[in-house]
Amino acid sequence: MTHATKAIYKLLLSDYVKVSKVSVEDMLFDEQDILRSMDKIEVIDFHQTLEVNGIRFWCYTAGHVLGAAMFMVDIAGVRVLYTGDYSREEDRHLRAAELPQFSPDVCIIESTYGVQLHEPRHIREKRFTDVIHSTVTQGGRVLIPAYALGRAQELLLILDEYWSSHPDLHKIPIYYASPLAKRCMAVYQTYTNAMNEKIRNQFASTDPFDFKHIFPLKSIDEFNDTGPCVVMATPGGLQSGLSRQLFDKWCSDRKNACVIPGYVVQGTLAKTIINEPKEVTLTNGLTAYLNMQVHYISFSAHADYAQTSTFLKELMPPNIILVHGEANEMGRLKQKLLSVFADGNTKIITPKNCQSVEMYFNSQKMAKTVGKLAEKMPSVGETVSGLLVRKGFTYQIMAPEDLHVFSQLSTGNIIQRITIPYSGALAVIKYRLKQIYEGVESSMDEESGVPTLLVHDRVTVKTESENHLSLHWTADPISDMVSDSIVALVLNVSREMPKLVVDSETVVNQDEDSKKAEKIVYALLVSLFGDVKYGEDGKLVINVDGNVAQLDKESGEVESENGGLKERVKMAFQRIRSAVKPIPLSGS
Amino acid sequence: MGTSVQVKPLCGVYNENPLSYLVSVDGFNFLIDCGWNDHFDTSLLQPLSRVASTVDAVLLSHPDTLHLGALPYAMKQLGLSAPVFATEPVFRLGLLTMYDQYLSRKQVSEFDLFTLDDIDSAFQNITRLTYSQNYHIPGKGEGIVIAPHAAGHLLGGTVWKITKDGEDVIYAVDFNHRKERHLNGTVLLSFARPAVLITDAYNALNNQPSRRQRDQEFLDAILKTVRADGNVLLPVDTAGRVLELILILEQFWEQHQLTYPIFFLTYVASSTIDYAKSFLEWMSDSIAKSFEHTRDNAFLLKHVTLLINNSELEKVAGPKIVLASMASLEAGFSHDIFVEWAADTKNLVLFTERGQFATLARMLQSDPPPRAVKVTMSRRIPLVGEELAAYEEEQNRKREEALKATLVKEEESRASLGAELSAGDPMAVNAKITQPSSNAAGLQFGAYRDVLIDGFVPPPASAGPMFPFYENSAEWDDFGEIINLEDYTRNNEDMDHSSIPAEDDVNGKLDEGSASLILDTTPSKVVSSEQTVYVKCSLLYMDFEGRSDGRSVKSILAHVSPLKLVLVHGSAEATEHLKQHCLKNVCQHVYAPQIEESIDVTSDLCAYKVQLSEKLMSNVLFKKLGDYEIAWVDAEVGETENGTFSLLPLSTPTPPHKTVLVGDIKMADLKQYLASKGVQVEFAGGALRCGEYVTLRKVGDSIQKGGSSGVQQIILEGPLSEEYYKIRDHLYAQFYSL
């Protein structure tokens, strides 16, 4: 939230905790909870761009109350604007809601006033001041039930200005009865940067919120009700509290007036008296005649139809979601907007509470190939291989060597050196290795002149001392495997040291091996499928729940009427065979 | 190829002169900072005057004279007419700084380089941005995004980030990474690997004591003096570091219930604090927090008295502490007070920043300090007798001349106005027209006053109207002035932000005292006398400049590790020192250009864009590494309908590639990790001994990121043992293998 909102948030909620009359158990939150929440709240200044997990967002002035903001959220290039409560009309202290520089893809917009139109501001203000002026000059009292924050400050500015220009009114006091008000003033006096230029320039000479004709009023006990006066009191709905006490006192006098300055919630007394009933119920349960004049002059800083439609026409968002408004009013607004955007492909959605709206945007993922990989422009059909690095919603493709240049990541190499006890000749090792690996090259170590072997272009074997060999390699999965096999080989060699190995022996071994392998294959198949028998011409017959499959051990072909079984047996055999049969040397 | 970037210093390289640099990004010329010194030496602006007309945008970084002092003069005399960008505090406090400079100068000399009106008109063009607001430059600079970021040092101080096509050019001078009372530290560290970083070498050779120790010494020195019945003078800037000093004093006075009076004396003192009060958004978290919780505005000062002239000061007897502008002691209240107090051994002059080169403050900071200094004492006194008569005669003559000149000008402008309107910047034309009619005509305008303000009576010789303004009146209709929309389209962006005419904007901003001074048109003159002041008072210098010190600067640079680094602003030694250091430890491309030497820092990066096809992306498995996600791709280049490249999955089997281990290993972290896994570890002889036999060693310094060896080598050695494989597994766990 913005700085001003955060300061006001604390004030409003602390005040709520203080005045709420419910028992401690029923309390939804207490002062401590508020303080804890304060630590969680991050502040954002208007236009400041923040980024969380690659999602960027910033806010614009909304013009509803001090600190009010409209948020623009940018997710991988798809922009969503949420207006919240906004007003496109500049007033005495607030700026009008800004028109975002970019058109959003989705615009979530309030529809509080639906298709209604506001009176022009100067007419409204004139009506307001005229009503007050005529009431007080005829000896009446004026009650303005208002919320503690927001419009109250604007009305006070209007009244103070009006009183300043009408010296005849100076003897009539204006009271502002809200315990919050004084505390809020500090916020208003500090966050002037969220206000419009006009009032900021006034701050340079005198503080416009330092009212000359308006006095604070703490409670009704302090109030000396002797003659005409103007009282602005909370709460705005006349539910209880000071505004209600005064209303009860004044409602039956014909000379008095009540000015309701803005939106009132359904079900409150303020909403009831707008329709000017003959009688009202007082707090003490009695009924009284409603003789005082009731005026409804809306200073509500919500956009009306004119503002909403112009705003949307300027932005031309392809998707509009209407929120915050009475269902009927919203429906009317939707119809009217549909006729405005009849030609385009604008979608207007009015979801109900808890109904989620899903929209899919196909955005092209673009990557930037940088560094060594990009030295040459590629042509169609060529291969690009490299690291794809994603940060937020940006992609870059680069060579591994460039990783540290373009990101804060770095690559590493692990060079391993392991020493193995071995006291025989290097030639023996070489001979053995040659049987396993194709590439075994002898060379000399440049520094020490010790003979070395380079195996598979990866691992170097070197005599370290009389009793030790050492292996050097740079870690990666294949080299690790090669080195492991060398280690095993060296260990084996040193164990069967004196024995010389004859070539033919390996042939014999191969025969034995194949027999062994056959046994293993059979055993494994049994463990997998249960009923496995040797059939004709060396085939294996597998019987599973009446389904029969025949397996050719040489080719791996499977015959079966049951397709599922056939596939399973085939797969199982392939796996078994690859485990049992030795890897063909160097793929040749 | 990358974005082309050129940097050309106009002032302030290889010395501590004011800052002013020209940075061109793909042909769009940014003038970054437009500073002047306290002497207002026009020769420093020679290079600027040669390029002023080609500047497309001006970015200001700090609200002090060194960073923006020349703006009014450049706008008026050097043909600078580009839009200016700054943060709100830089705008407001910068304006106040200029007022204070002007008024201080005006008191002691016939200052005629610029007037208050020039200051106003220069500042009214400023577009105000908030921190991390991305501002997309329209028109010629299409595609360039500028964003101010917190720099520390001064309120509203800015690190500018200029971005085009994903490449960042960062201008960061006078930043402070440390959090202070009223400011958060800079966010410079959050930028990684910008293409170009322009920074200063000002503090490369300076190291600071710890803040706590320094604060204590500062307060001790002050208290010692006032307790011994002496006065303390702190020469300060108008609206910059002084805010921090005020908070230090205010807090200390509050804690210890001290009663020695503190005065803050500048021509704009009360405005400065008023504005400071409304800039809480720009200050440190702790200040914002204290306001949110208790609504205590830190700048609601209880112990510091704000003064706008020094007559009040003289009334106060006993020891006192005065913070007065200018920091250089060249002019302003600090100058006068210094002359008055210097001869008393009890007094203390406490400098909180290094004086500008060749100023009185700098002389006094030398070691050992001079015994005596020559100063020029100047006073403005009203004219009397013959002088007054002569002055009036002169004024009359000037008035006549001015009249004629106006007429001539009128004729010219009539002829050229049409052309100008369509060709030139409408803002500039407006400024020109409204300027003379601006009501706050100062002393210089004394001559014009009668003509322009009282002079609606047509002069006898004139046959036509006097204001070029009348030209427009012919084009008015019922709906107001008829305007050619095209003239205004280009500047739409700028107008949004400053749509309210600056005339209301700047009026009423001055304190009453200053206002009376401006409007005081009593003919007066400046009387100067040379005087020798014996410096007997104590002199002390403590670093409260709020800049990162040399060591921190180096480590910050290493962390940010730009691909190319440009060093400016700093003594020749400091610049050379930092250059050598950075070449070794930061990157290979370090430049320290001379004045007017244009260097090309276009990145030699190659890059092209490709589209990642859905098919390819569905097969890519990313591994998460901090903020990054990373994967290996093998793809075939294809072409999309609109002719751009796209990457498709390979049609042939994937060829094997060399395994890449990604990760940054810190030996100390690894040691802890291994210890936590139950391995005995200790550092021995530059290697990490794990268990009994296995050693781990790291080759190639990872700090040297920009250097040739970006790949870290880790050597794992040991005999064949179980331990070896165990440690290897732990080590592998530190990397991502791709």
Coordinates of C-alpha atoms in Angstrom, one line a residue, chain A residues 73-405:
Chain A
V73 CA 0.3 -5.7 -12.6
D74 CA 2.4 -6.9 -15.4
I75 CA 2.8 -10.7 -15.6
A76 CA 5.1 -11.7 -18.5
G77 CA 3.9 -8.7 -20.5
V78 CA 0.2 -9.2 -19.8
R79 CA -1.1 -6.2 -17.9
V80 CA -4.0 -6.0 -15.5
L81 CA -5.2 -2.7 -14.1
Y82 CA -7.2 -2.7 -10.9
T83 CA -8.8 0.7 -10.3
G84 CA -10.3 0.1 -6.9
D85 CA -12.3 3.2 -6.0
Y86 CA -11.3 6.0 -8.2
S87 CA -12.3 9.4 -9.3
R88 CA -11.3 11.2 -12.4
E89 CA -12.2 14.6 -11.0
E90 CA -9.7 16.7 -9.3
D91 CA -11.0 18.3 -6.1
R92 CA -9.6 20.6 -3.5
H93 CA -6.9 18.4 -2.3
L94 CA -6.7 15.3 -4.3
R95 CA -5.4 14.7 -7.7
A96 CA -7.6 13.1 -10.3
A97 CA -7.0 9.5 -11.1
E98 CA -4.3 9.2 -13.7
L99 CA -4.7 7.7 -17.1
P100 CA -2.1 4.9 -17.3
Q101 CA 0.5 5.3 -20.0
F102 CA -0.1 1.8 -21.3
S103 CA -3.3 0.2 -22.1
P104 CA -4.0 -2.9 -19.9
D105 CA -5.1 -6.3 -21.2
V106 CA -7.5 -6.6 -18.4
C107 CA -9.2 -3.7 -16.6
I108 CA -10.9 -4.5 -13.3
I109 CA -13.0 -1.4 -12.7
E110 CA -15.4 -0.3 -10.0
S111 CA -19.1 0.3 -10.9
T112 CA -20.4 1.8 -7.7
Y113 CA -22.2 4.6 -9.6
G114 CA -23.1 2.5 -12.6
V115 CA -24.8 4.6 -15.2
Q116 CA -25.5 7.5 -12.9
L117 CA -24.1 10.9 -13.6
H118 CA -22.7 13.3 -11.0
E119 CA -23.7 16.9 -10.9
P120 CA -20.9 19.2 -11.9
R121 CA -18.7 20.0 -8.9
H122 CA -19.3 23.7 -8.7
I123 CA -23.1 23.2 -8.7
R124 CA -22.8 20.6 -6.0
E125 CA -20.6 22.8 -3.9
K126 CA -23.0 25.7 -4.4
R127 CA -26.0 23.7 -3.3
F128 CA -24.0 22.5 -0.3
T129 CA -22.9 25.9 0.8
D130 CA -26.3 27.5 0.0
V131 CA -28.2 25.0 2.2
I132 CA -25.8 25.5 5.0
H133 CA -25.8 29.3 4.6
S134 CA -29.6 29.6 4.5
T135 CA -30.1 27.2 7.4
V136 CA -27.7 28.9 9.8
T137 CA -28.9 32.4 8.9
Q138 CA -32.4 31.4 9.7
G139 CA -31.2 30.2 13.1
G140 CA -31.1 26.5 12.3
R141 CA -28.4 23.9 13.0
V142 CA -26.8 21.8 10.3
L143 CA -25.7 18.3 10.9
I144 CA -23.3 16.7 8.4
P145 CA -22.9 13.0 9.1
A146 CA -19.6 12.0 7.5
Y147 CA -16.9 9.3 7.7
A148 CA -13.8 10.3 9.6
L149 CA -11.5 10.2 6.6
G150 CA -11.7 11.0 3.0
R151 CA -14.5 13.2 2.0
A152 CA -14.6 14.9 5.5
Q153 CA -11.3 16.7 4.8
E154 CA -12.6 17.9 1.4
L155 CA -15.8 19.2 3.0
L156 CA -13.9 20.9 5.7
L157 CA -11.8 22.6 3.1
I158 CA -14.9 23.8 1.3
L159 CA -16.5 25.1 4.5
D160 CA -13.4 26.8 5.7
E161 CA -13.0 28.5 2.4
Y162 CA -16.6 29.5 2.3
W163 CA -16.5 31.0 5.8
S164 CA -13.3 32.9 5.0
S165 CA -15.1 34.6 2.1
H166 CA -18.2 35.3 4.1
P167 CA -17.4 37.4 7.1
D168 CA -21.0 37.5 8.2
L169 CA -20.8 33.9 9.1
H170 CA -17.8 34.2 11.3
K171 CA -19.8 34.2 14.5
I172 CA -21.4 30.9 13.6
P173 CA -19.1 28.0 14.7
I174 CA -18.3 24.9 12.7
Y175 CA -17.4 21.9 14.7
Y176 CA -15.8 18.8 13.5
A177 CA -16.6 16.0 15.9
S178 CA -14.3 13.1 15.3
P179 CA -11.7 11.8 17.6
L180 CA -9.8 10.5 14.7
A181 CA -9.8 13.7 12.8
K182 CA -7.0 15.4 14.7
R183 CA -4.7 12.4 14.5
C184 CA -5.4 12.1 10.8
M185 CA -4.5 15.7 10.2
A186 CA -0.8 14.8 10.9
V187 CA -1.0 12.3 8.1
Y188 CA -2.6 14.9 5.8
Q189 CA 0.0 17.4 6.7
T190 CA 2.8 15.0 6.0
Y191 CA 1.9 13.2 2.8
T192 CA 1.3 16.3 0.8
N193 CA 3.1 14.7 -2.1
A194 CA 0.1 12.6 -2.8
M195 CA -2.1 15.7 -3.2
N196 CA -2.5 18.0 -6.1
E197 CA -0.3 20.9 -7.1
K198 CA -2.7 23.5 -5.9
I199 CA -2.8 22.4 -2.3
R200 CA 0.9 21.7 -2.2
N201 CA 1.6 25.2 -3.2
Q202 CA -0.7 26.4 -0.5
F203 CA 1.4 24.4 2.0
A204 CA 4.3 26.5 1.0
S205 CA 2.8 29.6 2.5
T206 CA 0.2 28.4 5.1
D207 CA -1.0 25.0 6.1
P208 CA -4.5 24.6 4.4
F209 CA -5.5 22.0 6.9
D210 CA -4.9 24.4 9.7
F211 CA -8.6 25.5 9.6
K212 CA -9.4 29.0 10.9
H213 CA -13.1 28.6 11.3
I214 CA -13.5 25.0 12.3
F215 CA -13.1 23.7 15.8
P216 CA -12.6 20.2 17.0
L217 CA -15.3 18.7 19.3
K218 CA -14.5 15.7 21.4
S219 CA -17.9 14.6 22.8
I220 CA -21.4 15.8 23.1
D221 CA -20.8 16.9 26.7
E222 CA -18.4 19.6 25.6
F223 CA -20.9 20.8 23.1
N224 CA -22.7 23.9 24.0
D225 CA -25.9 23.8 21.9
T226 CA -27.1 27.4 22.1
G227 CA -27.7 28.6 18.6
P228 CA -27.1 28.1 15.0
C229 CA -24.0 26.0 14.2
V230 CA -22.6 23.5 11.7
V231 CA -21.5 20.1 13.0
M232 CA -19.7 17.5 11.0
A233 CA -19.8 14.3 13.0
T234 CA -19.1 10.6 12.6
P235 CA -20.3 8.0 11.8
G236 CA -21.6 8.8 8.4
G237 CA -24.5 6.3 8.5
L238 CA -26.1 7.8 11.7
Q239 CA -25.9 4.3 13.2
S240 CA -24.7 5.4 16.6
G241 CA -22.3 7.8 18.2
L242 CA -22.2 11.5 18.1
S243 CA -23.9 12.1 14.8
R244 CA -26.8 10.0 16.0
Q245 CA -27.0 11.8 19.3
L246 CA -27.2 15.1 17.5
F247 CA -29.7 13.8 15.0
D248 CA -32.0 12.6 17.7
K249 CA -31.8 16.0 19.3
W250 CA -32.4 18.0 16.2
C251 CA -34.6 16.0 13.9
S252 CA -37.9 17.4 15.0
D253 CA -37.1 21.0 14.5
R254 CA -38.2 22.4 11.2
K255 CA -35.4 25.0 11.1
N256 CA -32.6 22.4 11.2
A257 CA -31.0 20.6 8.3
C258 CA -29.1 17.4 7.7
V259 CA -26.8 17.2 4.8
I260 CA -25.8 13.8 3.7
P261 CA -22.6 14.3 1.7
G262 CA -22.0 11.0 0.1
Y263 CA -22.7 7.4 -0.5
V264 CA -24.6 5.7 2.3
V265 CA -24.9 2.0 3.0
Q266 CA -28.2 0.2 2.7
G267 CA -29.9 -0.3 6.0
T268 CA -28.5 2.7 7.8
L269 CA -30.6 5.5 9.2
A270 CA -28.9 7.9 6.8
K271 CA -30.2 5.8 3.9
T272 CA -33.7 5.8 5.4
I273 CA -34.0 9.5 5.9
I274 CA -32.9 10.3 2.3
N275 CA -36.4 9.2 1.3
E276 CA -37.8 11.7 3.9
P277 CA -40.2 9.5 5.9
K278 CA -42.6 11.3 8.2
E279 CA -41.4 9.7 11.3
V280 CA -38.1 8.1 12.6
T281 CA -37.2 5.9 15.5
L282 CA -34.8 7.4 17.9
T283 CA -32.1 5.6 19.8
N284 CA -34.2 5.4 22.9
G285 CA -36.9 3.6 21.0
L286 CA -39.4 6.4 20.7
T287 CA -40.6 7.7 17.5
A288 CA -40.3 11.3 16.5
Y289 CA -41.4 13.4 13.5
L290 CA -38.8 14.0 11.0
N291 CA -39.2 17.7 10.5
M292 CA -35.6 18.7 9.8
Q293 CA -34.7 19.2 6.1
V294 CA -32.7 16.4 4.6
H295 CA -30.4 17.1 1.7
Y296 CA -28.5 14.5 -0.2
I297 CA -25.6 16.1 -2.0
S298 CA -23.1 13.6 -3.1
F299 CA -19.4 14.4 -2.8
S300 CA -18.5 10.8 -3.2
A301 CA -15.2 10.4 -5.0
H302 CA -16.2 7.5 -7.1
A303 CA -16.3 7.7 -10.8
D304 CA -19.7 8.2 -12.5
Y305 CA -20.7 6.9 -15.8
A306 CA -19.2 9.8 -17.7
Q307 CA -15.9 9.3 -16.1
T308 CA -15.9 5.5 -16.4
S309 CA -16.8 5.5 -20.0
T310 CA -14.2 8.1 -21.0
F311 CA -11.6 6.3 -18.9
L312 CA -12.3 3.0 -20.7
K313 CA -12.5 4.6 -24.1
E314 CA -9.0 6.1 -23.6
L315 CA -7.6 2.8 -22.4
M316 CA -9.5 0.5 -24.8
P317 CA -8.8 -2.6 -22.7
P318 CA -9.8 -5.8 -24.5
N319 CA -11.2 -7.3 -21.3
I320 CA -13.3 -5.4 -18.7
I321 CA -14.3 -6.8 -15.4
L322 CA -16.9 -4.9 -13.5
V323 CA -16.7 -5.1 -9.7
H324 CA -18.0 -3.3 -6.6
G325 CA -21.5 -2.2 -7.5
E326 CA -25.1 -3.3 -7.0
A327 CA -26.0 -6.1 -9.3
N328 CA -28.7 -4.1 -11.2
E329 CA -26.6 -1.0 -11.5
M330 CA -23.7 -3.1 -12.7
G331 CA -26.0 -4.8 -15.3
R332 CA -27.1 -1.5 -16.6
L333 CA -23.5 -0.3 -16.9
K334 CA -22.5 -3.4 -18.7
Q335 CA -25.3 -2.9 -21.3
K336 CA -24.4 0.6 -21.8
L337 CA -20.7 -0.1 -22.1
L338 CA -21.5 -2.9 -24.6
S339 CA -23.2 -0.4 -26.8
V340 CA -20.2 1.9 -26.6
F341 CA -17.7 -0.8 -27.5
A342 CA -20.1 -2.5 -30.0
D343 CA -17.6 -2.5 -32.8
G344 CA -14.6 -3.9 -31.1
N345 CA -13.9 -7.3 -29.5
T346 CA -14.2 -6.0 -25.9
K347 CA -15.3 -8.5 -23.5
I348 CA -17.2 -7.3 -20.4
I349 CA -17.5 -9.6 -17.5
T350 CA -19.5 -9.1 -14.3
P351 CA -18.5 -12.0 -12.0
K352 CA -20.4 -12.7 -8.7
N353 CA -18.7 -13.0 -5.4
C354 CA -16.3 -16.0 -5.3
Q355 CA -16.8 -16.6 -9.0
S356 CA -13.4 -16.8 -10.6
V357 CA -12.8 -15.5 -14.0
E358 CA -10.2 -17.3 -16.1
M359 CA -8.6 -15.8 -19.1
Y360 CA -5.8 -17.2 -21.2
F361 CA -3.2 -15.2 -22.8
N362 CA -0.8 -16.6 -25.3
S363 CA 2.3 -14.6 -25.0
Q364 CA 5.2 -15.5 -27.2
K365 CA 8.2 -16.4 -25.1
M366 CA 11.2 -14.5 -26.5
A367 CA 14.7 -15.3 -25.6
K368 CA 17.8 -13.3 -26.2
T369 CA 20.8 -15.3 -27.3
V370 CA 23.9 -13.5 -26.0
G371 CA 27.6 -13.7 -25.9
K372 CA 29.7 -16.3 -27.6
L373 CA 26.6 -18.2 -28.9
A374 CA 25.5 -15.1 -30.7
E375 CA 28.7 -14.2 -32.4
K376 CA 27.3 -15.4 -35.6
M377 CA 23.7 -15.0 -36.7
P378 CA 22.3 -18.5 -37.1
S379 CA 20.6 -19.7 -40.3
V380 CA 17.5 -21.8 -40.4
G381 CA 18.1 -25.4 -39.7
E382 CA 21.2 -24.9 -37.6
T383 CA 21.5 -26.2 -34.1
V384 CA 21.7 -23.9 -31.0
S385 CA 22.9 -25.6 -27.8
G386 CA 23.5 -23.8 -24.6
L387 CA 22.1 -22.8 -21.3
L388 CA 18.7 -21.4 -21.1
V389 CA 18.6 -19.0 -18.2
R390 CA 15.3 -17.7 -17.0
K391 CA 14.9 -14.9 -14.5
G392 CA 11.4 -13.7 -13.9
F393 CA 9.9 -13.8 -17.4
T394 CA 13.0 -13.0 -19.3
Y395 CA 14.9 -15.7 -21.1
Q396 CA 18.5 -15.8 -22.2
I397 CA 20.4 -18.4 -24.0
M398 CA 24.2 -18.5 -23.6
A399 CA 27.2 -20.6 -23.7
P400 CA 28.2 -22.1 -20.3
E401 CA 31.4 -20.1 -20.4
D402 CA 29.4 -16.9 -20.5
L403 CA 27.1 -17.8 -17.6
H404 CA 29.1 -15.7 -15.1
V405 CA 29.1 -12.7 -17.4

